[in-house]
Short mmCIF file of C-alpha atoms (C1' of nucleotides) in Angstrom, two decimals:
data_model
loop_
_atom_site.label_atom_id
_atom_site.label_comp_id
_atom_site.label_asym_id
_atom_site.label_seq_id
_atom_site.Cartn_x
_atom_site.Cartn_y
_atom_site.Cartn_z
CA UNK A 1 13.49 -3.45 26.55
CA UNK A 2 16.76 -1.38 26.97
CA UNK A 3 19.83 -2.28 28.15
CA UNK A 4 19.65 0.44 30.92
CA UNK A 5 15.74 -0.07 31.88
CA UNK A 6 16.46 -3.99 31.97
CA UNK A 7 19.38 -3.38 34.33
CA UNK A 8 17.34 -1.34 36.56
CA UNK A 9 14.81 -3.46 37.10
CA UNK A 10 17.29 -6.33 37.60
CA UNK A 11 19.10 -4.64 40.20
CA UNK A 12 16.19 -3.10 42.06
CA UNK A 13 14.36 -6.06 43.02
CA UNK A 14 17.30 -6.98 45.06
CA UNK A 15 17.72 -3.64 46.38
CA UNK A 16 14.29 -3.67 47.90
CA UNK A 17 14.16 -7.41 49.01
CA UNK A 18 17.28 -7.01 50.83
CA UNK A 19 15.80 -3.79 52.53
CA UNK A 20 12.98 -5.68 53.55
CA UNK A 21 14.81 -8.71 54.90
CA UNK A 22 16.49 -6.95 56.67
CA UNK A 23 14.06 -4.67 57.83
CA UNK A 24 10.72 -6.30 57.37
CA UNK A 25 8.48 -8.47 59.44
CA UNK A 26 8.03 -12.27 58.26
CA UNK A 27 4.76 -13.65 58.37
CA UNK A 28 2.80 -16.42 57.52
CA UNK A 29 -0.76 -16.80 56.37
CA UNK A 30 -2.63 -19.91 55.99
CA UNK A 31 -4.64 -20.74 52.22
CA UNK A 32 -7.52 -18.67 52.57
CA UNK A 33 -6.28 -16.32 55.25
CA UNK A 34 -6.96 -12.50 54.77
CA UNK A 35 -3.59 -10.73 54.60
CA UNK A 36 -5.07 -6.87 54.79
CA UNK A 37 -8.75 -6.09 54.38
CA UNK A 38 -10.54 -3.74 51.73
CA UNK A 39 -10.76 0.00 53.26
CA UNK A 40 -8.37 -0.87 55.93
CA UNK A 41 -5.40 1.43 56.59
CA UNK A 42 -3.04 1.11 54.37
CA UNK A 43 0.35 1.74 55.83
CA UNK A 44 2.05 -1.68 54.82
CA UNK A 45 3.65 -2.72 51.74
CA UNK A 46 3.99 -6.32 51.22
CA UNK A 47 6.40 -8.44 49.56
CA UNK A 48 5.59 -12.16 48.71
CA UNK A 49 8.46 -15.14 49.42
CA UNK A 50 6.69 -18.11 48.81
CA UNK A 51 3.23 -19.07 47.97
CA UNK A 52 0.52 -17.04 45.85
CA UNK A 53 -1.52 -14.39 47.09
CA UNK A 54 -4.86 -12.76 45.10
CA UNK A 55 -5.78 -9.09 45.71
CA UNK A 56 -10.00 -8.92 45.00
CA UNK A 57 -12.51 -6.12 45.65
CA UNK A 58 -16.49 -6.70 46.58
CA UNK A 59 -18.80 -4.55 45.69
CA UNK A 60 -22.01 -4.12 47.63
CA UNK A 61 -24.09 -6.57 45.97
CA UNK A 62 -21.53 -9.44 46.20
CA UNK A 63 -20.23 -9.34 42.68
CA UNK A 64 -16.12 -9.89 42.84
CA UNK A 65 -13.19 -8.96 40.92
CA UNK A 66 -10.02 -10.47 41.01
CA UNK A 67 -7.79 -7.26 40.68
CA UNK A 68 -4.35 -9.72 40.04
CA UNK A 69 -2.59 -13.04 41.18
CA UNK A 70 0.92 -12.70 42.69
CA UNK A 71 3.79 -14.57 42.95
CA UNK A 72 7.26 -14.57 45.09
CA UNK A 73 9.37 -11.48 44.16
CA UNK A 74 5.84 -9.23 43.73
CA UNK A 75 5.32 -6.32 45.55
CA UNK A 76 1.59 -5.97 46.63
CA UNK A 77 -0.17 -2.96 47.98
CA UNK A 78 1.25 -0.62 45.72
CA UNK A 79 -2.10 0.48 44.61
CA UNK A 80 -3.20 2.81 47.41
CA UNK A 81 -3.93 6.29 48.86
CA UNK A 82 -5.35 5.95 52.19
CA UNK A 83 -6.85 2.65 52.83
CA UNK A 84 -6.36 -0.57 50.67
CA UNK A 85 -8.67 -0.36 48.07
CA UNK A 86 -8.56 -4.61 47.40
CA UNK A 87 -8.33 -7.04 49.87
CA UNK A 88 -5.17 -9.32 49.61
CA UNK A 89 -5.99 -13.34 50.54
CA UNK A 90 -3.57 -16.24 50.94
CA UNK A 91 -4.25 -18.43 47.39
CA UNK A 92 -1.94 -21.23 49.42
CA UNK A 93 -0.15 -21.20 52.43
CA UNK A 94 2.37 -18.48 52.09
CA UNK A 95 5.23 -16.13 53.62
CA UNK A 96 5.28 -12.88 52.83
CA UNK A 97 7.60 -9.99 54.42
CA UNK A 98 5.85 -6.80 55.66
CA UNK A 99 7.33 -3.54 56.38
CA UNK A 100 5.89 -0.24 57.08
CA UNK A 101 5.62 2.63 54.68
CA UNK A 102 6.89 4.75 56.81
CA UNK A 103 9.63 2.86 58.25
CA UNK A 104 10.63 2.45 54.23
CA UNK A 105 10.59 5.96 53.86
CA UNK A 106 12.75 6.86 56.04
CA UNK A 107 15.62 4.55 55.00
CA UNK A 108 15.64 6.55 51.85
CA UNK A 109 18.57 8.14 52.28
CA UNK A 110 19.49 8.30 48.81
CA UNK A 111 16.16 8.29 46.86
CA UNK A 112 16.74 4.81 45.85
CA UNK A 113 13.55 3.37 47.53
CA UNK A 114 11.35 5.49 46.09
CA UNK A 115 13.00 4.68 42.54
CA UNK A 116 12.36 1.06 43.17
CA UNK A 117 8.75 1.88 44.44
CA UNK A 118 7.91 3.94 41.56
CA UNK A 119 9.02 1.45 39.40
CA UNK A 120 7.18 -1.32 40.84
CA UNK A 121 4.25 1.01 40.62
CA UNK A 122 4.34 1.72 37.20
CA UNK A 123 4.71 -2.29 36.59
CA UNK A 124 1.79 -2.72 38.22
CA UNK A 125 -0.10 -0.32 36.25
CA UNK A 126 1.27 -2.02 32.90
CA UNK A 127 -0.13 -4.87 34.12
CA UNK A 128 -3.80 -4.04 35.15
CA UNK A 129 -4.03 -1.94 31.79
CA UNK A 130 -3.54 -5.36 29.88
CA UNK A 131 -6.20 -6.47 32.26
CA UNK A 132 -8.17 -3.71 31.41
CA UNK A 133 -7.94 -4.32 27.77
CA UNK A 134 -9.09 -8.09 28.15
CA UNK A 135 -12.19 -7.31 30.00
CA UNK A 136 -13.23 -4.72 27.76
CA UNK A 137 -12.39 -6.24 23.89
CA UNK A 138 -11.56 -9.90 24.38
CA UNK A 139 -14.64 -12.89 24.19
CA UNK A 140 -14.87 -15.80 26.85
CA UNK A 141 -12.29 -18.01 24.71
CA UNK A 142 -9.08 -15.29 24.15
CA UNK A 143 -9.99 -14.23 28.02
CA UNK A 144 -9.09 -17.99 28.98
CA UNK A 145 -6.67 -18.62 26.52
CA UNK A 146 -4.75 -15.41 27.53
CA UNK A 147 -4.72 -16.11 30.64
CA UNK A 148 -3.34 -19.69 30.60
CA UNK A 149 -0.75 -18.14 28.45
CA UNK A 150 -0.04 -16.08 30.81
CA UNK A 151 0.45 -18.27 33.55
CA UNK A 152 2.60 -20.45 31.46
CA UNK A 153 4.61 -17.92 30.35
CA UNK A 154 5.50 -16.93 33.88
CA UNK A 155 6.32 -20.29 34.99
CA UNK A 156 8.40 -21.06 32.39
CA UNK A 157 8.51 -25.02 32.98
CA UNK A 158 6.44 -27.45 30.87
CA UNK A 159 4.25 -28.63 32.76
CA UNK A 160 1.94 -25.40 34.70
CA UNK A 161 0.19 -26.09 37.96
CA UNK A 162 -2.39 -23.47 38.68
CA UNK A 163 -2.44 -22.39 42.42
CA UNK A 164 -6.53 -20.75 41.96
CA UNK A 165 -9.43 -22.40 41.65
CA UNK A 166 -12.07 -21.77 38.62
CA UNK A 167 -13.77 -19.56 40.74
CA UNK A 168 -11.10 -17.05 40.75
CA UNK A 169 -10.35 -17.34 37.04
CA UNK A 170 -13.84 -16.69 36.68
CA UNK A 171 -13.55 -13.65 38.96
CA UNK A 172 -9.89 -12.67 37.33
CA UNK A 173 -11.74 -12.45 34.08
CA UNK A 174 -15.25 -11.47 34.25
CA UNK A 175 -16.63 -14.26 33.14
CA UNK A 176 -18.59 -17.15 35.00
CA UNK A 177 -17.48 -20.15 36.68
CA UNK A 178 -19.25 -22.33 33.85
CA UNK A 179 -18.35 -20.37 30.86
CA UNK A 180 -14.56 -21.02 32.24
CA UNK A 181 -15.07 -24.48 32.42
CA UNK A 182 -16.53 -24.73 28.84
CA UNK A 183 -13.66 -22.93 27.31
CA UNK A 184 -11.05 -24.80 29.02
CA UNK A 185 -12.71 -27.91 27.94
CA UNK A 186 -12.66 -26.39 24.41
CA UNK A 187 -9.08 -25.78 24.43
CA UNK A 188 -8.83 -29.02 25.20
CA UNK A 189 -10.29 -30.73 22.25
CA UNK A 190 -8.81 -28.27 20.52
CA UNK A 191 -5.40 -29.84 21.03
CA UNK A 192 -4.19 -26.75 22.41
CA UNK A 193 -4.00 -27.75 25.88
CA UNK A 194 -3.31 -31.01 27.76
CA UNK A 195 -4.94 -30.60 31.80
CA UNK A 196 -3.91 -33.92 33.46
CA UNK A 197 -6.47 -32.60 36.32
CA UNK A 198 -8.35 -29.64 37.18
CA UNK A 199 -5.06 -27.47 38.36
CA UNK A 200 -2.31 -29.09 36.31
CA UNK A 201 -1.71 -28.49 32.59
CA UNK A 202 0.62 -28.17 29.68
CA UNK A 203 0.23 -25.93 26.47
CA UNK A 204 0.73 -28.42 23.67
CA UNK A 205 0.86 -25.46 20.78
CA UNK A 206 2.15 -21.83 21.67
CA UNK A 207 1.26 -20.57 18.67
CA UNK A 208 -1.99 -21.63 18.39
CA UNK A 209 -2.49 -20.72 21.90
CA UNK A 210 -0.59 -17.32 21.09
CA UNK A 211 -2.68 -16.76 18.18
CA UNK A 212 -6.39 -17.18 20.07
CA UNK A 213 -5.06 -15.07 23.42
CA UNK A 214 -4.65 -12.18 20.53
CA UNK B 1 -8.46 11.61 53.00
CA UNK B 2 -5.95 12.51 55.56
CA UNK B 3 -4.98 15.77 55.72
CA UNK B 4 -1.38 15.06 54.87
CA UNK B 5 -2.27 13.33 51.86
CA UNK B 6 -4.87 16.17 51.05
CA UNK B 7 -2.10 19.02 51.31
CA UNK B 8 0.34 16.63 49.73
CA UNK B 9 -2.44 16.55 46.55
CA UNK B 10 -3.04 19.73 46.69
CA UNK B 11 0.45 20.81 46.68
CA UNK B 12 1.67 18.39 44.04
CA UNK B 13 0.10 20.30 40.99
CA UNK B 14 1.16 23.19 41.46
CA UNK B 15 4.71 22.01 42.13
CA UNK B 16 5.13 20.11 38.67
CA UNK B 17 2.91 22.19 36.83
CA UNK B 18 5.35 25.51 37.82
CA UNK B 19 7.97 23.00 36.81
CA UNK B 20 6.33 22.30 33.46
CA UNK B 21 5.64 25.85 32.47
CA UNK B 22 9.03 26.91 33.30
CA UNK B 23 10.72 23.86 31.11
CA UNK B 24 8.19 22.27 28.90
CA UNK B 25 7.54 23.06 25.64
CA UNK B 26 4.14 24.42 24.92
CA UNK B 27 2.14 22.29 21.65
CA UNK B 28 -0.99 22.81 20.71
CA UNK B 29 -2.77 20.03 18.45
CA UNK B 30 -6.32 19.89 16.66
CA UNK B 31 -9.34 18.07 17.10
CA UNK B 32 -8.25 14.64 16.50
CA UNK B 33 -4.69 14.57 16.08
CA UNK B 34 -2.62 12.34 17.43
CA UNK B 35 -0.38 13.62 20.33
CA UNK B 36 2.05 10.73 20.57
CA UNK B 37 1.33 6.75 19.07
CA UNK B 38 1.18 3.84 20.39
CA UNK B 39 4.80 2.04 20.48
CA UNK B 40 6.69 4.92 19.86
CA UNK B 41 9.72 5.92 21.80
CA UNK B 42 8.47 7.27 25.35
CA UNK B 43 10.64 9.68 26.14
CA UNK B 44 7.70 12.68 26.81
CA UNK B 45 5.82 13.19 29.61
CA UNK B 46 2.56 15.44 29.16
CA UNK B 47 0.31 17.53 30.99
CA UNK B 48 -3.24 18.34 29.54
CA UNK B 49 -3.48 22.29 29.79
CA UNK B 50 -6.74 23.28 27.90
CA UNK B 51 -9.41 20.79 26.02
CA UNK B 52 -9.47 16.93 26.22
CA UNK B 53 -7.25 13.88 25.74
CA UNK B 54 -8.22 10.49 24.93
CA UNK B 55 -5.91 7.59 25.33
CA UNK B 56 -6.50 4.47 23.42
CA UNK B 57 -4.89 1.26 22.14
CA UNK B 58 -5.32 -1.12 19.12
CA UNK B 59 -5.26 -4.53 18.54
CA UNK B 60 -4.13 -6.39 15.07
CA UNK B 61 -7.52 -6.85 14.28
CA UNK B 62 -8.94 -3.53 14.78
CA UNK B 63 -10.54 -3.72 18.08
CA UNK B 64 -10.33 -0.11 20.23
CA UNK B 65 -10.10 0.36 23.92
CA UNK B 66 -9.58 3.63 25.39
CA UNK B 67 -7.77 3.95 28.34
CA UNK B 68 -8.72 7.20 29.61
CA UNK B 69 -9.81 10.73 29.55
CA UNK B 70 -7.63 13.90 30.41
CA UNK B 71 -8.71 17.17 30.83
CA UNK B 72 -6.60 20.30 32.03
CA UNK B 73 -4.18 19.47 34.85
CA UNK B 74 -4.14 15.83 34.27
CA UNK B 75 -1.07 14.10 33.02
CA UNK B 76 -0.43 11.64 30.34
CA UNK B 77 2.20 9.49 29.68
CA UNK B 78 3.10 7.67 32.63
CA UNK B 79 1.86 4.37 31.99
CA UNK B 80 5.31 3.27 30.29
CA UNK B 81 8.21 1.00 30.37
CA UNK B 82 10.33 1.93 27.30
CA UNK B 83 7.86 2.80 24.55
CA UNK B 84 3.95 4.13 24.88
CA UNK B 85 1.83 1.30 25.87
CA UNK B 86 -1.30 3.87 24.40
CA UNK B 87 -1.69 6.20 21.95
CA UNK B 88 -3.14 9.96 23.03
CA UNK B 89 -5.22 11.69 20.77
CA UNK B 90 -6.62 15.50 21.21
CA UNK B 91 -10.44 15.10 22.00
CA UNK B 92 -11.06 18.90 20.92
CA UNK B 93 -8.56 21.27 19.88
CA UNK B 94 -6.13 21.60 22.72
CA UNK B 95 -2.85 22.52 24.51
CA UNK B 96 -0.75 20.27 26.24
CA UNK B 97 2.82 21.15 27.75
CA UNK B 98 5.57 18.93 27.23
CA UNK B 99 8.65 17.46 28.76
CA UNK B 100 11.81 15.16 28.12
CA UNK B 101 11.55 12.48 31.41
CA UNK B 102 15.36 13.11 31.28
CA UNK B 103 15.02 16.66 32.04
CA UNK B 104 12.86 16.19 34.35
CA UNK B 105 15.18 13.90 36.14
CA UNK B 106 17.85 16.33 35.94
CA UNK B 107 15.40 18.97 37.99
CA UNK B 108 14.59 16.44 40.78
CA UNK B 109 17.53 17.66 43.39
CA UNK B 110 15.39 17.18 46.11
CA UNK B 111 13.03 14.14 44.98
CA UNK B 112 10.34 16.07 44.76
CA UNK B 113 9.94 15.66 41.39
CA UNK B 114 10.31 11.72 41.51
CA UNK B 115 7.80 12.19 44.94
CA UNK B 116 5.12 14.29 42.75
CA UNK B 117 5.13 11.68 39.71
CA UNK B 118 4.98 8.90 41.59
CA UNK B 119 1.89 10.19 43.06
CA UNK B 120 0.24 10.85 39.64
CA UNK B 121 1.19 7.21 39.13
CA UNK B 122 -0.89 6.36 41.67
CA UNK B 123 -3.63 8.26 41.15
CA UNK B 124 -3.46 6.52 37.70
CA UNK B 125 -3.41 3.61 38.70
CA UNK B 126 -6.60 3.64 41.17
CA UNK B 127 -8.20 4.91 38.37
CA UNK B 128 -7.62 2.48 36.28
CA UNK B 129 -8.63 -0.20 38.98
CA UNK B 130 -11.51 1.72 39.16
CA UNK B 131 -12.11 1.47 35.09
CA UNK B 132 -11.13 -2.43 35.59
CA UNK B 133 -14.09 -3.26 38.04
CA UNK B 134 -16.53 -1.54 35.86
CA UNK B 135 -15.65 -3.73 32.47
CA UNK B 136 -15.11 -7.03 34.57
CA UNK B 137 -18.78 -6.72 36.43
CA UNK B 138 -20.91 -4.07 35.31
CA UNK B 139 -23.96 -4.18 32.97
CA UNK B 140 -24.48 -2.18 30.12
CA UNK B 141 -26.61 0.53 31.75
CA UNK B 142 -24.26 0.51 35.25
CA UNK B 143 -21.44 1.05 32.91
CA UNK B 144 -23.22 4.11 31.08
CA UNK B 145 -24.63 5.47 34.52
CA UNK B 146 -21.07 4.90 36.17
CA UNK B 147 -19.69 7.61 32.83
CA UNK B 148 -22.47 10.11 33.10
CA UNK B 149 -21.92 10.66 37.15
CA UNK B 150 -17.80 10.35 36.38
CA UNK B 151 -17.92 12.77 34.11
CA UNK B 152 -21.06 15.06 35.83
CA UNK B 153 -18.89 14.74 39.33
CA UNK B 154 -15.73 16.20 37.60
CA UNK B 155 -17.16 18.77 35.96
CA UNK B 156 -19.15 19.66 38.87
CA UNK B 157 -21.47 22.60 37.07
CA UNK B 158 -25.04 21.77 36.39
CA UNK B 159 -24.74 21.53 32.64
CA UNK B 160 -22.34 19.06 31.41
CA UNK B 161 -20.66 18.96 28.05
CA UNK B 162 -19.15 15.65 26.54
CA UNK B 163 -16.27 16.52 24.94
CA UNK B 164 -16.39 12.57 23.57
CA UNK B 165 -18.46 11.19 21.04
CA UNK B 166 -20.84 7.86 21.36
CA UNK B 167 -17.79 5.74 19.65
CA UNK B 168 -15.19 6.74 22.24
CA UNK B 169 -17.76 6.15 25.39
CA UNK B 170 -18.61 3.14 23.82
CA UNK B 171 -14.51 1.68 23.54
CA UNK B 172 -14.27 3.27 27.16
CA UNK B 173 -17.07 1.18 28.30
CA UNK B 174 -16.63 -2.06 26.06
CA UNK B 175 -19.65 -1.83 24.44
CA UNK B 176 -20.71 -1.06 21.26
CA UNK B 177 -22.04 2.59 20.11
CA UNK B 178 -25.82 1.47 19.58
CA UNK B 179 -25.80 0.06 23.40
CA UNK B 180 -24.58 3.43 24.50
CA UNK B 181 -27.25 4.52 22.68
CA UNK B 182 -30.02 3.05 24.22
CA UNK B 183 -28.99 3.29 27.62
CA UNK B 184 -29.32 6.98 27.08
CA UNK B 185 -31.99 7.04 25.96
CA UNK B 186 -33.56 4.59 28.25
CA UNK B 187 -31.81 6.74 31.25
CA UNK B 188 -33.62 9.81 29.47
CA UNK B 189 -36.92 7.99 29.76
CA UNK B 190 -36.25 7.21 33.49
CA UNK B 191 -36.19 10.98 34.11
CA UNK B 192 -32.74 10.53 35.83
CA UNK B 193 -30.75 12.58 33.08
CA UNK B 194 -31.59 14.82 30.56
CA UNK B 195 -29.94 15.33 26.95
CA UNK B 196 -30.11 18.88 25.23
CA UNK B 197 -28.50 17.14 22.44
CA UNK B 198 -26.41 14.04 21.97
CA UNK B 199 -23.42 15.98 23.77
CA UNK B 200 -24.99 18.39 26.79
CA UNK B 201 -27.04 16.57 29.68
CA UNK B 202 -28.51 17.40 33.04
CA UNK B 203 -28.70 15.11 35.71
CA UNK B 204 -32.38 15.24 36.75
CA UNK B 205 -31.84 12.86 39.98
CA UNK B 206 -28.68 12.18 41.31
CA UNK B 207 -29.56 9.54 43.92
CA UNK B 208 -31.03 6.88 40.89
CA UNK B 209 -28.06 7.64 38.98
CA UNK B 210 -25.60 6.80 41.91
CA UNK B 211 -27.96 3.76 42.67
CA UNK B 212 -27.97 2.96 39.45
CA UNK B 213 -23.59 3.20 38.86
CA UNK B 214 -23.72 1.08 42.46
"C1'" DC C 1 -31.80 23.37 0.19
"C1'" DG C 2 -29.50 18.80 0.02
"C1'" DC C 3 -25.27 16.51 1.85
"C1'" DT C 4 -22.73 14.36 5.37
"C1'" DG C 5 -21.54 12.09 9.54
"C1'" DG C 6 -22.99 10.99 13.90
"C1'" DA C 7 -26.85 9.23 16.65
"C1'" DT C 8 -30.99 6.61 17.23
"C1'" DT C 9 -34.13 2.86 16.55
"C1'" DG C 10 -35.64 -1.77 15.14
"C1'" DA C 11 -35.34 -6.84 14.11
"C1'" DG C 12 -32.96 -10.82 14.59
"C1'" DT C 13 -28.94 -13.53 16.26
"C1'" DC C 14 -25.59 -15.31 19.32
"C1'" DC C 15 -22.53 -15.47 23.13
"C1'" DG C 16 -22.29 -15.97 27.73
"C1'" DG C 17 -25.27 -16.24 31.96
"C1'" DT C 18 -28.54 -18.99 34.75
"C1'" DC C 19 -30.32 -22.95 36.72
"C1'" DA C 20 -30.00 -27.66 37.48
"C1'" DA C 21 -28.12 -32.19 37.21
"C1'" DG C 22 -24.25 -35.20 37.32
"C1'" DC C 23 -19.27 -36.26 37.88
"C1'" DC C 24 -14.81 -36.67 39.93
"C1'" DT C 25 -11.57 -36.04 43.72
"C1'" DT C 26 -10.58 -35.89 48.27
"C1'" DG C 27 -11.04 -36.89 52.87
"C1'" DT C 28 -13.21 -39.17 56.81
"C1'" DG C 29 -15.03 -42.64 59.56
"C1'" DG C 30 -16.82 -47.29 59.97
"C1'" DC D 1 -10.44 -51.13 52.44
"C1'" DC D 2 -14.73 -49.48 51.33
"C1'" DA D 3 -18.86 -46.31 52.00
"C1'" DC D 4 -20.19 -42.10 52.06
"C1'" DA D 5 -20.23 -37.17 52.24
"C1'" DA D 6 -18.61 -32.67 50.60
"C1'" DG D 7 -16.75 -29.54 47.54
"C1'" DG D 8 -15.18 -28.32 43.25
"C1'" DC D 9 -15.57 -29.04 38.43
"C1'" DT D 10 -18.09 -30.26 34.22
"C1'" DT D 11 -21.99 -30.69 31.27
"C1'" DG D 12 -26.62 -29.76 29.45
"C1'" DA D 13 -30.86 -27.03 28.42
"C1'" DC D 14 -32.64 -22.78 28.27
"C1'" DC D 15 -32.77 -17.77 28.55
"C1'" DG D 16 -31.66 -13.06 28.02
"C1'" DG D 17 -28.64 -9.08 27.38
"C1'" DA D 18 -25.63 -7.19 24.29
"C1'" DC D 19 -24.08 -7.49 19.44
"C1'" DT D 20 -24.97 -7.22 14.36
"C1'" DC D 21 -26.91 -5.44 10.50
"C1'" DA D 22 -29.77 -2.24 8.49
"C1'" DA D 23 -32.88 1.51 8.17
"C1'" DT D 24 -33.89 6.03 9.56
"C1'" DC D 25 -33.33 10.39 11.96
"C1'" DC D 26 -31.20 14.64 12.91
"C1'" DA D 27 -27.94 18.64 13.33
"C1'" DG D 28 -24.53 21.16 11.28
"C1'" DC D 29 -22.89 23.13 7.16
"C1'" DG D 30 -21.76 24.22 2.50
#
DNA sequence: CGCTGGATTGAGTCCGGTCAAGCCTTGTGG
DNA sequence: CCACAAGGCTTGACCGGACTCAATCCAGCG
């Protein structure tokens, strides 16, 4: 990353969160609570503050997919022309800030909330095209592994506490509820990972982890 | 589609594509040459203006995914951080017009510019949301019936021509070229398409094949 | 005509899905 | 404090869809 590009997206996550304090409604959702609905309007833009949220889409016969997980500081509902096209669900009890889009748009007096927006945007597509190239190349074991690398990664601390069930790890990456299971179990005995319970883990070696996640 | 966004679509092509030919440079590149590589310097932005595109990406150990196809009016390149997260590779013999993103930030006195690619961002992004549901919970033969009617939608004439061979629908779909294969052909035997040869088809009946891509 | 590269077809294997049983954690009420 | 129920997770046995490897087939082209 440049200097410049690592600068801007320093400084425009504050721009954006302050506009929304400032500006945007608090709310609270309970775990499990539907924050907006697939094929509702979509005139909000949402901003998580504490808590994890998952966006998912149904299709017609019931099968699910997780699109992403997100975190404090993410912007959600990016993704959209005219009506959401995923459903975004409290994973926990959460607060997230909600402001119009068109109440955004017009407080951009000097193009700077658009900037941020587009930037966010393109984030987000960064991150579903890793996604994309999991589901399509990667087996049940790097689909795991990656993902708990992931995770880790982004919490930075030693020891990882995972706010989804294996349902929605399933659902996150195309794979089944038992398959999940089995792999995490493997990277267990592998001596890769450590999970003191079902939600709470620690990576025990990055590279090997690093080196099956691909 | 409201009719604001509608116009808004409508109007957005034209907008950056007068842009484009009045600034861009004009390349043309042959069948199968590569148009910009993965992890270079991303400094272009592209727009498709006659044949095919293919976008794909590489891992160390030789697995391909392709991101996406382009066709005339569609742009490339703005997927990216600080280098290209894909490489882009003509399909068929083709012309694409070209741009610096810092010129094109130079033209945007009225945002319009910003406004126009942000949309295209979008656009790209629900597509490849789209793309993400298919490899996370499709079957083989949804997956191949989900291409044909992509592809036979777009195109929109009776006869359509693949400008992609079995190999490249196969790293679109995350299969492998010999399940493409007999999809086809087991499509062909269920009278719902028809192959001239391996690259011209006819869909025979539409409402199986949308059943079918569910 | 034969060559060449892509596409198709077939046989066999394996990874991940399915179905079913059991386990562990958590919470509730006696 | 224990009994029990409920839900989520794990484990096992089996199955099947997609992959692998290999043998053609076929169209385009020199």
């Amino acid at each position: 990353m440049t200097l410049t590009a690592l600068s801007e997206t320093l400084s425009a996550k504050p721009h954006i969160d302050d506009l929304m304090e400032r500006v945007g409604l608090r709310m609270s959702f309970a775990k499990g609570e539907e924050i907006f609905g697939q094929d509702e309007d979509a005139d909000m833009i949402h901003s998580v503050v504490s808590g994890a949220v998952r966006t998912m889409r149904l299709t017609s016969d019931g099968r699910r997919q997780i699109g992403d997980f997100y975190y404090p500081g993410d912007i959600i509902g990016l993704e959209i022309g005219d009506t959401y096209r995923f459903s975004a669900e409290a994973l926990s009890d959460c607060v997230v800030r909600v402001i119009k889009r068109s109440s955004l748009h017009a407080l951009n007096e000097d193009g700077g909330v658009d900037r941020t927006l587009w930037n966010a945007t393109r984030r987000e597509l960064e991150r579903t095209q890793e996604h994309l190239l999991m589901l399509g190349r990667k087996s049940a074991c790097e689909r795991v592994a990656s993902f708990l690398r992931d995770v880790a990664q982004r919490v930075g601390s030693e020891d990882v506490s995972l706010p989804m069930g294996r349902q929605d790890m399933a659902d996150y990456l195309g794979l089944t509820i038992e398959t999940v299971s089995r792999m995490v179990t493997q990277l267990q005995g592998s001596q890769i990972v450590e999970f003191a319970n079902s939600r709470q883990f620690r990576v025990t070696r990055w590279p090997a982890l690093e080196r099956l996640a691909a």
